[in-house]
Coordinates of C-alpha atoms in Angstrom, one line a residue:
X1 CA -34.9 -67.4 21.7
X2 CA -34.3 -64.8 18.8
X3 CA -30.9 -64.0 17.2
X4 CA -29.9 -60.5 17.1
X5 CA -28.1 -60.9 13.8
X6 CA -30.7 -58.6 12.1
X7 CA -31.0 -56.0 15.0
X8 CA -29.6 -52.5 14.2
X9 CA -28.8 -49.6 16.2
X10 CA -28.8 -46.1 14.7
X11 CA -26.5 -43.1 16.1
X12 CA -25.8 -39.8 14.6
X13 CA -23.1 -37.4 14.6
X14 CA -23.3 -33.7 13.5
X15 CA -20.4 -32.0 12.2
X16 CA -20.5 -28.1 12.4
X17 CA -18.0 -26.4 9.5
X18 CA -16.9 -23.2 10.9
X19 CA -16.0 -20.8 8.1
X20 CA -12.8 -18.6 9.0
X21 CA -11.5 -16.5 6.2
X22 CA -9.1 -13.5 6.4
X23 CA -10.0 -10.6 3.8
X24 CA -8.7 -7.2 3.9
X25 CA -8.3 -4.2 1.8
X26 CA -6.4 -1.1 2.3
X27 CA -6.6 2.6 0.8
X28 CA -4.2 5.4 0.4
X29 CA -5.0 7.9 3.1
X30 CA -4.3 10.7 0.9
X31 CA -5.5 9.6 -2.7
X32 CA -8.2 7.2 -1.5
X33 CA -6.9 4.6 -4.0
X34 CA -5.9 1.0 -3.7
X35 CA -2.9 1.3 -5.6
X36 CA -0.4 -1.3 -4.6
X37 CA 2.5 1.0 -5.3
X38 CA 3.3 4.6 -4.4
X39 CA 6.0 7.2 -3.8
X40 CA 7.1 7.4 -0.3
X41 CA 5.7 8.1 2.0
X42 CA 2.9 5.6 1.8
X43 CA -0.2 6.2 4.2
X44 CA -2.5 3.4 4.4
X45 CA -5.9 2.9 6.0
X46 CA -7.0 -0.7 6.6
X47 CA -10.6 -2.2 6.2
X48 CA -11.2 -5.7 7.8
X49 CA -13.7 -7.9 5.7
X50 CA -12.8 -11.3 7.5
X51 CA -15.6 -13.7 8.5
X52 CA -15.7 -16.1 11.2
X53 CA -12.8 -14.8 13.5
X54 CA -12.8 -14.0 17.2
X55 CA -9.2 -12.7 17.2
X56 CA -6.8 -11.6 14.6
X57 CA -3.2 -10.3 14.4
X58 CA -1.9 -7.6 11.6
X59 CA 1.6 -7.8 10.6
X60 CA 2.0 -4.2 8.9
X61 CA 5.1 -5.6 7.0
X62 CA 7.7 -3.3 8.7
X63 CA 8.2 -5.0 12.2
X64 CA 4.9 -3.5 13.6
X65 CA 2.0 -5.7 14.6
X66 CA -1.5 -5.0 15.8
X67 CA -3.7 -7.5 17.8
X68 CA -7.5 -7.4 18.1
X69 CA -10.3 -9.5 19.2
X70 CA -12.9 -7.3 17.4
X71 CA -13.0 -7.5 13.7
X72 CA -14.2 -3.9 13.3
X73 CA -11.0 -2.4 15.2
X74 CA -8.3 -2.2 12.7
X75 CA -5.1 -0.4 12.6
X76 CA -4.9 3.3 12.7
X77 CA -3.3 5.0 9.4
X78 CA 0.0 3.7 9.1
X79 CA 3.0 5.3 7.4
X80 CA 5.4 3.1 5.1
X81 CA 8.4 5.0 4.5
X82 CA 11.3 4.4 1.9
X83 CA 14.4 6.5 2.6
X84 CA 16.5 4.0 0.1
X85 CA 17.2 4.4 -3.6
X86 CA 15.1 1.2 -4.1
X87 CA 11.7 0.1 -4.0
X88 CA 10.3 -1.6 -0.8
X89 CA 8.0 -4.4 -0.8
X90 CA 5.8 -4.5 2.5
X91 CA 4.2 -7.6 2.9
X92 CA 1.2 -6.9 5.0
X93 CA -0.4 -10.1 6.6
X94 CA -3.7 -10.5 8.4
X95 CA -4.1 -13.8 10.4
X96 CA -7.6 -14.7 11.9
X97 CA -8.3 -17.2 14.4
X98 CA -11.4 -18.6 15.8
X99 CA -10.7 -20.1 19.2
X100 CA -14.0 -22.3 19.4
X101 CA -12.6 -25.0 17.2
X102 CA -9.0 -23.8 16.4
X103 CA -9.4 -22.5 12.8
X104 CA -6.6 -20.0 11.3
X105 CA -6.6 -18.4 8.0
X106 CA -4.3 -15.7 6.6
X107 CA -4.2 -13.2 3.7
X108 CA -1.0 -11.4 2.7
X109 CA -0.9 -8.3 0.2
X110 CA 2.0 -6.5 -1.0
X111 CA 2.5 -2.8 -1.0
X112 CA 5.2 -1.3 -2.9
X113 CA 6.9 2.2 -1.9
X114 CA 9.1 3.9 -4.3
X115 CA 11.5 6.5 -3.1
X116 CA 11.1 10.0 -4.2
X117 CA 13.3 10.9 -7.2
X118 CA 16.5 12.9 -6.8
X119 CA 16.1 16.3 -8.5
X120 CA 18.3 19.4 -8.6
X121 CA 17.9 22.4 -10.8
X122 CA 20.6 24.6 -9.5
X123 CA 20.5 28.3 -8.0
X124 CA 18.3 31.1 -8.9
X125 CA 19.5 33.2 -11.8
X126 CA 19.3 37.0 -12.7
X127 CA 19.2 38.1 -16.2
X128 CA 19.1 41.2 -18.2
X129 CA 16.0 41.6 -20.4
X130 CA 16.3 39.8 -23.8
X131 CA 18.8 37.4 -22.5
X132 CA 18.7 33.6 -22.0
X133 CA 19.9 31.0 -19.5
X134 CA 20.2 27.5 -20.1
X135 CA 18.2 25.5 -17.1
X136 CA 19.5 22.0 -16.2
X137 CA 17.8 19.1 -14.3
X138 CA 19.7 16.2 -12.9
X139 CA 17.2 13.5 -13.9
X140 CA 15.6 12.3 -17.2
X141 CA 11.9 12.8 -18.4
X142 CA 11.2 16.1 -16.9
X143 CA 8.4 18.4 -17.5
X144 CA 9.1 22.2 -17.2
X145 CA 6.4 24.8 -16.6
X146 CA 5.2 27.5 -17.4
X147 CA 6.1 26.6 -21.0
X148 CA 6.6 30.4 -21.8
X149 CA 9.9 31.4 -22.8
X150 CA 11.3 27.8 -22.5
X151 CA 12.9 26.2 -25.9
X152 CA 11.8 22.8 -24.9
X153 CA 9.5 21.8 -21.8
X154 CA 10.4 18.1 -22.0
X155 CA 14.4 18.7 -22.3
X156 CA 16.9 18.1 -19.6
X157 CA 18.6 21.3 -20.4
X158 CA 16.0 23.8 -21.9
X159 CA 17.0 27.5 -22.6
X160 CA 14.7 30.0 -20.7
X161 CA 14.3 33.7 -22.0
X162 CA 11.2 35.0 -20.2
X163 CA 9.8 38.3 -20.9
X164 CA 9.3 39.0 -17.3
X165 CA 10.6 37.4 -13.9
X166 CA 9.5 34.0 -13.8
X167 CA 9.5 31.2 -11.7
X168 CA 9.9 27.7 -13.7
X169 CA 9.0 24.4 -12.1
X170 CA 10.2 20.9 -13.0
X171 CA 8.3 17.8 -12.4
X172 CA 10.2 14.4 -12.9

């Protein structure tokens, strides 16, 4: 008789690690930049760089969602308005899933949309040659153009004495 006190049995288990990682970027549809803030309306194109996912849900940050089972299919150009007087912070979240093992990952990016500044310059004016009129804008830090005939191109209230009919523009 032999004791099996010294006998061994070996078995193995393989652990397969699934890497699921959410990753995306967006570009401004108009400028092509990836700035995180813009004056309204913000128009974004989305690009998905996630790995290991077989489905995903985009939360576009404004109550709208987009679901896809193909990582190459992303939301079409999306518009982010701001009709308020304050900035709006849109939290855009991509959640990715791998249903084989139940892995989940997500990524959130912020996109700030600022309202367009309010501006009013008043009504058009008719002058006699050699006369001047004071222009006025209801906002600070203006830049008037063209500079010809203006007393100060960065004043809220420059004097205009053009030599001929002129359309003045102000940017704030």
